[in-house]
Amino acid sequence: MPGKKNIPPLKKEFPALSRKISKKAIIYLDSACTALKMKSAAREQSDFLLKFGGCAGKRSVHLLSREVEAEFCAARKAIALFIGAKSPEEIVFTSGTTEALNIAAASFPFKKGAEVILSPLEHNSVFLPFYRLSKLGKIKLRIIPLKDFKPDFSAYKKMLNAKTALVCVTRASNVFGGAVDIKKFINAAHKNGAKVFVDAAQYIPTHKENVSGLNADMLAFSGHKMGAPFGIGVLYIKKSLFKSLNSSKLGGGTVKEIAYKGGSYKVDFFKNNAVYEAGIQNYSGAAALRKSFEVLNKIGYQNIRARIQEIVQYACAKLSSFEKIRVLGNRAELKNGSIVSFICENPRFSIVDFNIFLNEYSSKHFVAVRCGRHCADLAVLNSDIKSTIRLSFFIYSSKRDIDVFCVALGAYLKSLS
Ligand code: PLP
């Protein structure tokens, strides 16, 4: 396997892989939902919590607080570098992609009649905040048609108009896999004067991204999908955008000064990332996220991609050998992502029964996959597919996982005949 020698002992880095459930080994094929957690990142978080006191943000100025401020700044700086942001100030720490999207939707300065275009692959965490704005009459929501499991670029170009304020595109679908060539979507939006939000939740964990090169205006991802703890994520905001956004969540740490002048209070808010990080933050989570980036960088993204590409191709080939199994998406493009989704065209196939079967069938293995709509109802409703069975991979995944899964799939299919 290419790059294998550069991948550290993963069983040590992911202790959950050594767990047994009812004496069965775990075959974890649900990393797109949430990845197993890295020991280094978990250690970083617990060491941080046990060592440091105080808060960052220059509120308290005693030594303990200054230490936390320094650690938080270092995490911000490192993560800015990892994703190619031009400045650490472009990094806003959030609890995850969902919070980032809610912040973006509530902070964007929509003018009367503004239109927001969403790709048809968007997760509900993208769709719902904008759906609510559309129901409140604040925006008009438009969805790009789906073509060959991807947003139809020609149709999209025709949808862009003078009222388009924002376009949201997912970098990699959590339903159909692959990766979207979003640069052309971004360029077309910019030519039209619109801003672009990129949902990179399924991309950042296994790809090297450069947000400045991509020229995204905003981009979000979640730490828990890349081995970091739950409750930490990033909203990247291009520096030039700060002056026009209005933060939706205010509180401690978001103001330069509050004064009482001429009979009323005057508040001078920050016009940078600080205004999006109201209150005490998840400092230990930020440090742990930095650690998970360090681990991924040490492994090397070329090695990660080579390994996952091989697994994706292997899974496609093995699944396709079953009668009535249809792998979704374009085979040549699937290898650019970390997911393989499929359906079974046998009407007796039940995803509920299959899920139970996967847990019960083998005496040696417990197999975890995800079946359903994957919280991306737009993608499913815009296609002729009701639900999918999704295999998703991270750096610990292996071809053996696919072999074990396929034995169980074969046995289940046989039980239907
Ligand atoms: N966007 C995509 C493409 C996702 O796959 C997910 C989660 O599965 C999200 C957004 C939401 O991420 P989170 O639940 O970490 O906020």
Coordinates of C-alpha atoms and ligand atoms in Angstrom, one line a residue:
M1 CA 0.0 0.0 0.0
P2 CA 1.6 3.4 -1.0
G3 CA 2.9 5.3 2.0
K4 CA 2.2 2.5 4.4
K5 CA 5.6 2.7 6.0
N6 CA 4.9 6.4 6.9
I7 CA 1.7 5.6 8.7
P8 CA 2.4 5.3 12.5
P9 CA 0.9 2.3 14.4
L10 CA -2.8 3.3 14.2
K11 CA -4.0 0.9 16.8
K12 CA -2.0 2.8 19.3
E13 CA -3.3 6.2 18.1
F14 CA -6.9 5.0 18.0
P15 CA -7.5 2.9 21.1
A16 CA -11.2 2.4 20.2
L17 CA -9.9 0.0 17.4
S18 CA -8.7 -2.4 20.1
R19 CA -12.1 -2.4 21.9
K20 CA -14.3 -5.5 21.8
I21 CA -18.1 -5.2 21.8
S22 CA -19.6 -8.5 23.1
K23 CA -16.2 -10.0 22.4
K24 CA -16.3 -8.8 18.8
A25 CA -13.7 -6.6 17.2
I26 CA -15.0 -3.3 15.8
I27 CA -15.0 -2.7 12.0
Y28 CA -15.7 1.0 12.0
L29 CA -17.0 2.2 8.6
D30 CA -18.9 5.3 9.9
S31 CA -16.1 7.9 10.1
A32 CA -18.1 10.4 8.0
C33 CA -20.5 10.6 10.9
T34 CA -17.7 11.0 13.4
A35 CA -14.2 9.6 13.4
L36 CA -12.7 7.5 16.1
K37 CA -10.7 9.7 18.4
M38 CA -6.9 10.1 18.4
K39 CA -5.1 9.3 21.6
S40 CA -2.7 12.3 21.0
A41 CA -5.6 14.7 20.7
A42 CA -7.5 13.3 23.6
R43 CA -4.3 13.4 25.7
E44 CA -3.7 17.0 24.6
Q45 CA -7.1 18.0 25.7
S46 CA -7.0 16.2 29.1
D47 CA -3.4 17.5 29.8
F48 CA -4.6 21.0 28.9
L49 CA -7.6 20.8 31.2
L50 CA -5.5 19.5 34.1
K51 CA -2.6 21.8 33.7
F52 CA -4.1 25.2 32.9
G53 CA -6.4 27.5 34.6
G54 CA -7.8 30.9 33.6
C55 CA -9.5 32.1 30.4
A56 CA -8.0 33.5 27.2
G57 CA -9.2 36.7 25.7
K58 CA -7.2 39.2 27.8
R59 CA -10.1 39.5 30.3
S60 CA -8.1 38.3 33.4
V61 CA -4.5 39.3 33.1
H62 CA -2.9 37.0 35.7
L63 CA -0.3 34.5 34.6
L64 CA -2.7 31.5 34.3
S65 CA -4.9 33.5 31.9
R66 CA -1.9 34.7 29.9
E67 CA -0.7 31.1 29.5
V68 CA -4.1 30.0 28.2
E69 CA -4.2 33.1 25.9
A70 CA -0.8 32.1 24.5
E71 CA -1.9 28.4 24.0
F72 CA -5.2 29.5 22.3
C73 CA -3.3 31.9 20.0
A74 CA -0.8 29.2 19.2
A75 CA -3.6 26.8 18.2
R76 CA -5.3 29.5 16.1
K77 CA -2.0 30.3 14.4
A78 CA -1.2 26.6 13.7
I79 CA -4.6 25.8 12.3
A80 CA -4.5 29.0 10.1
L81 CA -1.3 27.6 8.7
F82 CA -2.6 24.1 8.2
I83 CA -5.6 25.3 6.1
G84 CA -3.7 28.0 4.3
A85 CA -5.5 31.0 5.8
K86 CA -3.6 34.3 5.4
S87 CA -3.9 35.3 9.0
P88 CA -4.8 33.6 12.3
E89 CA -7.5 36.3 12.6
E90 CA -9.4 34.5 9.9
I91 CA -10.0 31.5 12.2
V92 CA -13.1 31.5 14.4
F93 CA -13.4 28.6 16.8
T94 CA -16.9 27.1 16.9
S95 CA -18.4 24.0 18.3
G96 CA -18.5 22.5 14.8
T97 CA -19.7 22.9 11.3
T98 CA -23.4 23.3 12.4
E99 CA -22.6 26.2 14.6
A100 CA -20.4 27.8 11.9
L101 CA -23.3 27.6 9.5
N102 CA -25.8 29.1 11.9
I103 CA -23.3 31.9 12.6
A104 CA -22.8 32.6 8.9
A105 CA -26.5 32.5 8.1
A106 CA -27.4 34.8 11.0
S107 CA -24.5 37.2 10.4
F108 CA -24.6 37.7 6.7
P109 CA -25.9 41.2 5.7
F110 CA -28.7 40.2 3.4
K111 CA -30.4 43.1 1.6
K112 CA -34.1 43.0 0.8
G113 CA -34.8 40.5 -2.1
A114 CA -31.4 38.7 -1.6
E115 CA -31.1 35.2 -3.0
V116 CA -29.0 32.4 -1.6
I117 CA -28.1 29.5 -3.8
L118 CA -27.4 26.1 -2.2
S119 CA -25.9 23.1 -3.9
P120 CA -28.2 20.0 -3.9
L121 CA -25.7 18.1 -1.8
E122 CA -26.0 20.3 1.2
H123 CA -26.3 18.8 4.7
N124 CA -29.3 19.8 6.7
S125 CA -27.0 22.0 8.8
V126 CA -26.6 24.2 5.7
F127 CA -30.1 23.9 4.4
L128 CA -32.0 24.5 7.6
P129 CA -30.6 27.9 8.8
F130 CA -31.2 29.3 5.3
Y131 CA -34.6 27.6 5.0
R132 CA -35.7 29.4 8.2
L133 CA -34.4 32.8 6.7
S134 CA -36.4 32.1 3.6
K135 CA -39.6 31.3 5.6
L136 CA -39.1 34.6 7.5
G137 CA -39.0 36.4 4.1
K138 CA -35.4 37.5 4.6
I139 CA -34.0 35.6 1.6
K140 CA -35.1 33.7 -1.4
L141 CA -33.6 30.2 -1.4
R142 CA -32.6 28.5 -4.6
I143 CA -31.3 24.9 -5.0
I144 CA -29.0 23.9 -7.9
P145 CA -30.3 20.8 -9.7
L146 CA -28.4 17.6 -9.2
K147 CA -26.7 16.0 -12.3
D148 CA -24.8 12.8 -12.1
F149 CA -24.7 13.1 -8.3
K150 CA -23.1 16.6 -8.5
P151 CA -24.4 20.1 -8.6
D152 CA -25.2 21.0 -12.2
F153 CA -22.7 23.8 -13.1
S154 CA -24.4 25.0 -16.2
A155 CA -27.7 25.3 -14.4
Y156 CA -26.0 27.1 -11.5
K157 CA -24.4 29.7 -13.8
K158 CA -27.9 30.5 -15.1
M159 CA -29.2 30.9 -11.6
L160 CA -26.6 33.5 -10.7
N161 CA -28.0 37.0 -10.9
A162 CA -27.7 40.5 -9.4
K163 CA -29.7 39.4 -6.4
T164 CA -27.5 36.5 -5.5
A165 CA -25.8 37.4 -2.2
L166 CA -24.4 34.0 -1.1
V167 CA -23.7 30.6 -2.6
C168 CA -23.1 27.5 -0.4
V169 CA -21.3 24.5 -1.8
T170 CA -20.2 21.4 -0.1
R171 CA -16.6 20.3 -0.8
A172 CA -17.4 16.6 -0.5
S173 CA -20.9 15.1 -0.2
N174 CA -21.6 13.1 2.9
V175 CA -24.1 11.0 0.9
F176 CA -22.6 10.3 -2.5
G177 CA -18.9 10.7 -1.7
G178 CA -16.3 12.0 -4.2
A179 CA -15.3 15.7 -4.1
V180 CA -16.8 18.7 -5.8
D181 CA -14.6 20.8 -8.1
I182 CA -15.8 23.9 -6.3
K183 CA -13.2 26.4 -7.7
K184 CA -15.4 27.0 -10.7
F185 CA -18.5 27.6 -8.5
I186 CA -16.5 30.1 -6.5
N187 CA -15.1 31.9 -9.5
A188 CA -18.5 32.2 -11.1
A189 CA -20.1 33.5 -7.9
H190 CA -17.3 36.1 -7.4
K191 CA -17.7 37.3 -11.0
N192 CA -21.3 37.9 -10.1
G193 CA -20.5 39.8 -6.9
A194 CA -21.7 37.0 -4.6
K195 CA -19.9 35.5 -1.6
V196 CA -19.3 31.7 -1.2
F197 CA -19.5 29.5 1.9
V198 CA -17.8 26.1 1.6
D199 CA -18.9 23.2 3.8
A200 CA -15.6 21.3 4.2
A201 CA -16.8 18.9 6.9
Q202 CA -16.2 15.8 4.8
Y203 CA -13.1 17.2 3.1
I204 CA -10.7 18.6 5.6
P205 CA -10.3 15.4 7.6
T206 CA -8.6 13.6 4.7
H207 CA -7.4 16.3 2.3
K208 CA -4.9 19.1 2.4
E209 CA -7.0 22.3 1.8
N210 CA -5.8 25.8 1.1
V211 CA -8.6 28.2 1.8
S212 CA -6.7 31.2 0.3
G213 CA -6.0 29.4 -2.9
L214 CA -9.6 28.3 -3.1
N215 CA -10.6 31.9 -2.5
A216 CA -13.5 30.8 -0.3
D217 CA -15.2 33.6 1.6
M218 CA -16.2 31.3 4.5
L219 CA -15.4 27.7 5.1
A220 CA -16.3 25.3 8.0
F221 CA -15.3 22.0 9.4
S222 CA -15.7 19.9 12.6
G223 CA -12.8 18.5 14.7
H224 CA -14.6 15.3 15.7
K225 CA -14.6 14.1 12.1
M226 CA -10.8 14.2 12.1
G227 CA -9.9 12.5 15.4
A228 CA -10.2 15.6 17.6
P229 CA -12.7 15.8 20.5
F230 CA -16.4 16.6 20.1
G231 CA -17.4 20.3 20.4
I232 CA -14.6 22.0 18.5
G233 CA -14.6 23.2 14.9
V234 CA -13.6 26.1 12.7
L235 CA -15.4 28.8 10.8
Y236 CA -12.9 30.4 8.4
I237 CA -13.8 33.9 7.4
K238 CA -11.9 35.9 4.8
K239 CA -10.5 38.9 6.6
S240 CA -12.0 41.4 4.2
L241 CA -15.5 40.1 5.0
F242 CA -15.4 41.0 8.7
K243 CA -16.3 44.6 8.1
S244 CA -19.6 43.7 6.4
L245 CA -20.8 40.8 8.7
N246 CA -22.9 41.3 11.8
S247 CA -22.2 38.8 14.5
S248 CA -25.2 36.9 15.7
K249 CA -23.9 35.9 19.1
L250 CA -22.7 38.6 21.4
G251 CA -21.2 38.5 24.9
G252 CA -18.0 38.8 26.8
G253 CA -14.9 39.3 24.7
T254 CA -16.8 40.8 21.7
V255 CA -16.5 44.5 22.5
K256 CA -13.7 47.0 22.5
E257 CA -15.5 49.4 24.8
I258 CA -18.9 50.1 26.3
A259 CA -19.4 53.7 27.2
Y260 CA -22.3 55.9 28.5
K261 CA -22.5 59.0 26.5
G262 CA -25.2 61.6 25.9
G263 CA -27.8 59.7 28.0
S264 CA -27.3 56.3 26.3
Y265 CA -24.9 53.4 26.1
K266 CA -22.6 53.1 23.2
V267 CA -21.0 49.8 22.3
D268 CA -17.9 49.5 20.1
F269 CA -17.8 45.9 18.9
F270 CA -14.7 44.3 17.5
K271 CA -14.7 43.9 13.7
N272 CA -12.7 40.7 13.7
N273 CA -12.8 37.1 14.8
A274 CA -13.2 38.1 18.4
V275 CA -16.8 39.2 17.8
Y276 CA -17.7 35.6 16.8
E277 CA -16.2 34.0 20.0
A278 CA -18.5 35.4 22.7
G279 CA -17.9 34.1 26.2
I280 CA -15.4 31.5 27.4
Q281 CA -14.2 29.2 24.6
N282 CA -13.3 25.6 24.2
Y283 CA -9.5 26.3 24.6
S284 CA -8.6 22.7 25.3
G285 CA -10.6 21.6 22.3
A286 CA -8.7 24.1 20.1
A287 CA -5.4 22.7 21.4
A288 CA -6.6 19.1 20.7
L289 CA -7.7 20.1 17.2
R290 CA -4.2 21.5 16.5
K291 CA -2.8 18.2 17.7
S292 CA -5.0 16.2 15.3
F293 CA -3.8 18.4 12.4
E294 CA -0.2 17.7 13.5
V295 CA -0.8 13.9 13.5
L296 CA -2.4 14.1 10.0
N297 CA 0.5 16.2 8.7
K298 CA 3.0 13.9 10.1
I299 CA 1.4 11.0 8.3
G300 CA 1.3 13.2 5.2
Y301 CA -1.8 14.0 3.1
Q302 CA -0.3 12.3 0.1
N303 CA -0.1 9.1 2.1
I304 CA -3.6 9.6 3.5
R305 CA -5.1 10.1 0.1
A306 CA -3.2 7.2 -1.4
R307 CA -4.4 4.9 1.3
I308 CA -8.1 6.1 1.2
Q309 CA -8.2 6.1 -2.6
E310 CA -7.1 2.5 -2.6
I311 CA -9.8 1.6 -0.1
V312 CA -12.5 3.5 -2.1
Q313 CA -11.5 1.7 -5.3
Y314 CA -11.3 -1.7 -3.6
A315 CA -14.8 -1.1 -2.0
C316 CA -16.3 -0.1 -5.4
A317 CA -14.9 -3.1 -7.1
K318 CA -16.0 -5.6 -4.4
L319 CA -19.5 -4.1 -4.0
S320 CA -20.0 -4.1 -7.8
S321 CA -19.4 -7.8 -7.9
F322 CA -22.7 -8.3 -6.1
E323 CA -25.9 -8.7 -8.1
K324 CA -28.4 -5.8 -7.6
I325 CA -25.9 -3.7 -5.7
R326 CA -25.5 -0.2 -7.3
V327 CA -22.6 1.9 -6.2
L328 CA -23.6 5.6 -6.4
G329 CA -21.6 8.3 -8.0
N330 CA -19.0 8.4 -10.8
R331 CA -16.5 5.6 -10.2
A332 CA -13.5 7.7 -11.5
E333 CA -14.4 10.6 -9.2
L334 CA -15.3 8.6 -6.1
K335 CA -11.6 8.1 -5.3
N336 CA -11.3 11.9 -4.6
G337 CA -13.5 11.4 -1.6
S338 CA -13.6 9.1 1.4
I339 CA -17.0 7.6 1.1
V340 CA -18.7 4.9 -0.9
S341 CA -22.5 4.8 -0.9
F342 CA -24.6 2.2 -2.5
I343 CA -28.2 0.9 -2.8
C344 CA -29.6 -2.6 -3.3
E345 CA -32.1 -3.0 -6.1
N346 CA -33.6 -6.1 -4.5
P347 CA -37.0 -5.0 -3.2
R348 CA -36.6 -7.4 -0.2
F349 CA -33.5 -5.6 1.0
S350 CA -34.3 -3.7 4.2
I351 CA -31.8 -1.2 5.6
V352 CA -33.2 -1.7 9.1
D353 CA -32.8 -5.4 9.0
F354 CA -29.4 -5.2 7.3
N355 CA -28.2 -2.9 10.1
I356 CA -29.3 -5.4 12.7
F357 CA -27.8 -8.2 10.7
L358 CA -24.4 -6.4 10.6
N359 CA -24.3 -6.3 14.4
E360 CA -25.4 -9.9 14.9
Y361 CA -24.1 -11.9 11.9
S362 CA -20.5 -12.5 12.8
S363 CA -19.2 -13.9 16.0
K364 CA -15.9 -12.1 15.5
H365 CA -16.8 -8.7 14.2
F366 CA -19.1 -5.9 14.9
V367 CA -19.6 -3.8 11.8
A368 CA -20.7 -0.2 12.0
V369 CA -22.0 1.5 8.9
R370 CA -24.6 4.2 8.3
C371 CA -27.8 3.7 6.4
G372 CA -30.5 6.3 5.5
R373 CA -30.5 9.9 4.4
H374 CA -27.4 10.9 6.3
C375 CA -29.0 14.3 7.4
A376 CA -28.8 15.5 3.9
D377 CA -32.4 15.4 2.8
L378 CA -31.8 17.7 -0.2
A379 CA -29.4 15.3 -1.8
V380 CA -31.8 12.4 -1.4
L381 CA -34.9 14.4 -2.5
N382 CA -33.1 15.7 -5.6
S383 CA -32.2 12.2 -6.7
D384 CA -34.2 9.1 -7.4
I385 CA -32.8 7.4 -4.3
K386 CA -34.6 7.0 -1.0
S387 CA -31.7 6.1 1.2
T388 CA -28.2 4.7 0.9
I389 CA -25.9 2.4 2.7
R390 CA -22.7 4.4 3.4
L391 CA -19.2 3.2 4.0
S392 CA -16.9 6.0 5.1
F393 CA -13.2 5.9 5.8
F394 CA -10.5 7.6 7.8
I395 CA -6.8 6.9 8.2
Y396 CA -7.3 3.7 10.2
S397 CA -9.6 2.1 7.6
S398 CA -8.3 -0.9 5.7
K399 CA -9.2 -3.2 2.8
R400 CA -9.8 -5.9 5.5
D401 CA -12.7 -3.8 6.8
I402 CA -14.2 -4.0 3.3
D403 CA -13.6 -7.7 3.2
V404 CA -15.4 -8.3 6.5
F405 CA -18.3 -6.0 5.5
C406 CA -18.7 -7.8 2.1
V407 CA -18.8 -11.2 3.8
A408 CA -21.7 -10.0 5.9
L409 CA -23.4 -8.3 2.9
G410 CA -23.1 -11.5 0.9
A411 CA -24.7 -13.5 3.7
Y412 CA -27.5 -11.0 4.1
L413 CA -28.2 -11.0 0.3
K414 CA -28.2 -14.8 0.4
S415 CA -30.8 -14.8 3.2
L416 CA -33.1 -12.8 0.9
S417 CA -33.2 -15.4 -1.8
Ligands
PLP1 N1 -21.8 19.2 6.7 C1 -21.5 17.9 6.3 C2 -21.2 17.6 4.8 C3 -21.6 16.9 7.2 O1 -21.3 15.6 6.8 C4 -21.9 17.1 8.5 C5 -22.0 16.0 9.5 O2 -22.2 14.9 9.2 C6 -22.2 18.5 8.9 C7 -22.1 19.4 7.9 C8 -22.5 18.8 10.3 O3 -21.4 18.6 11.1 P1 -21.4 18.7 12.7 O4 -22.5 17.8 13.1 O5 -20.1 18.3 13.1 O6 -21.7 20.1 13.1

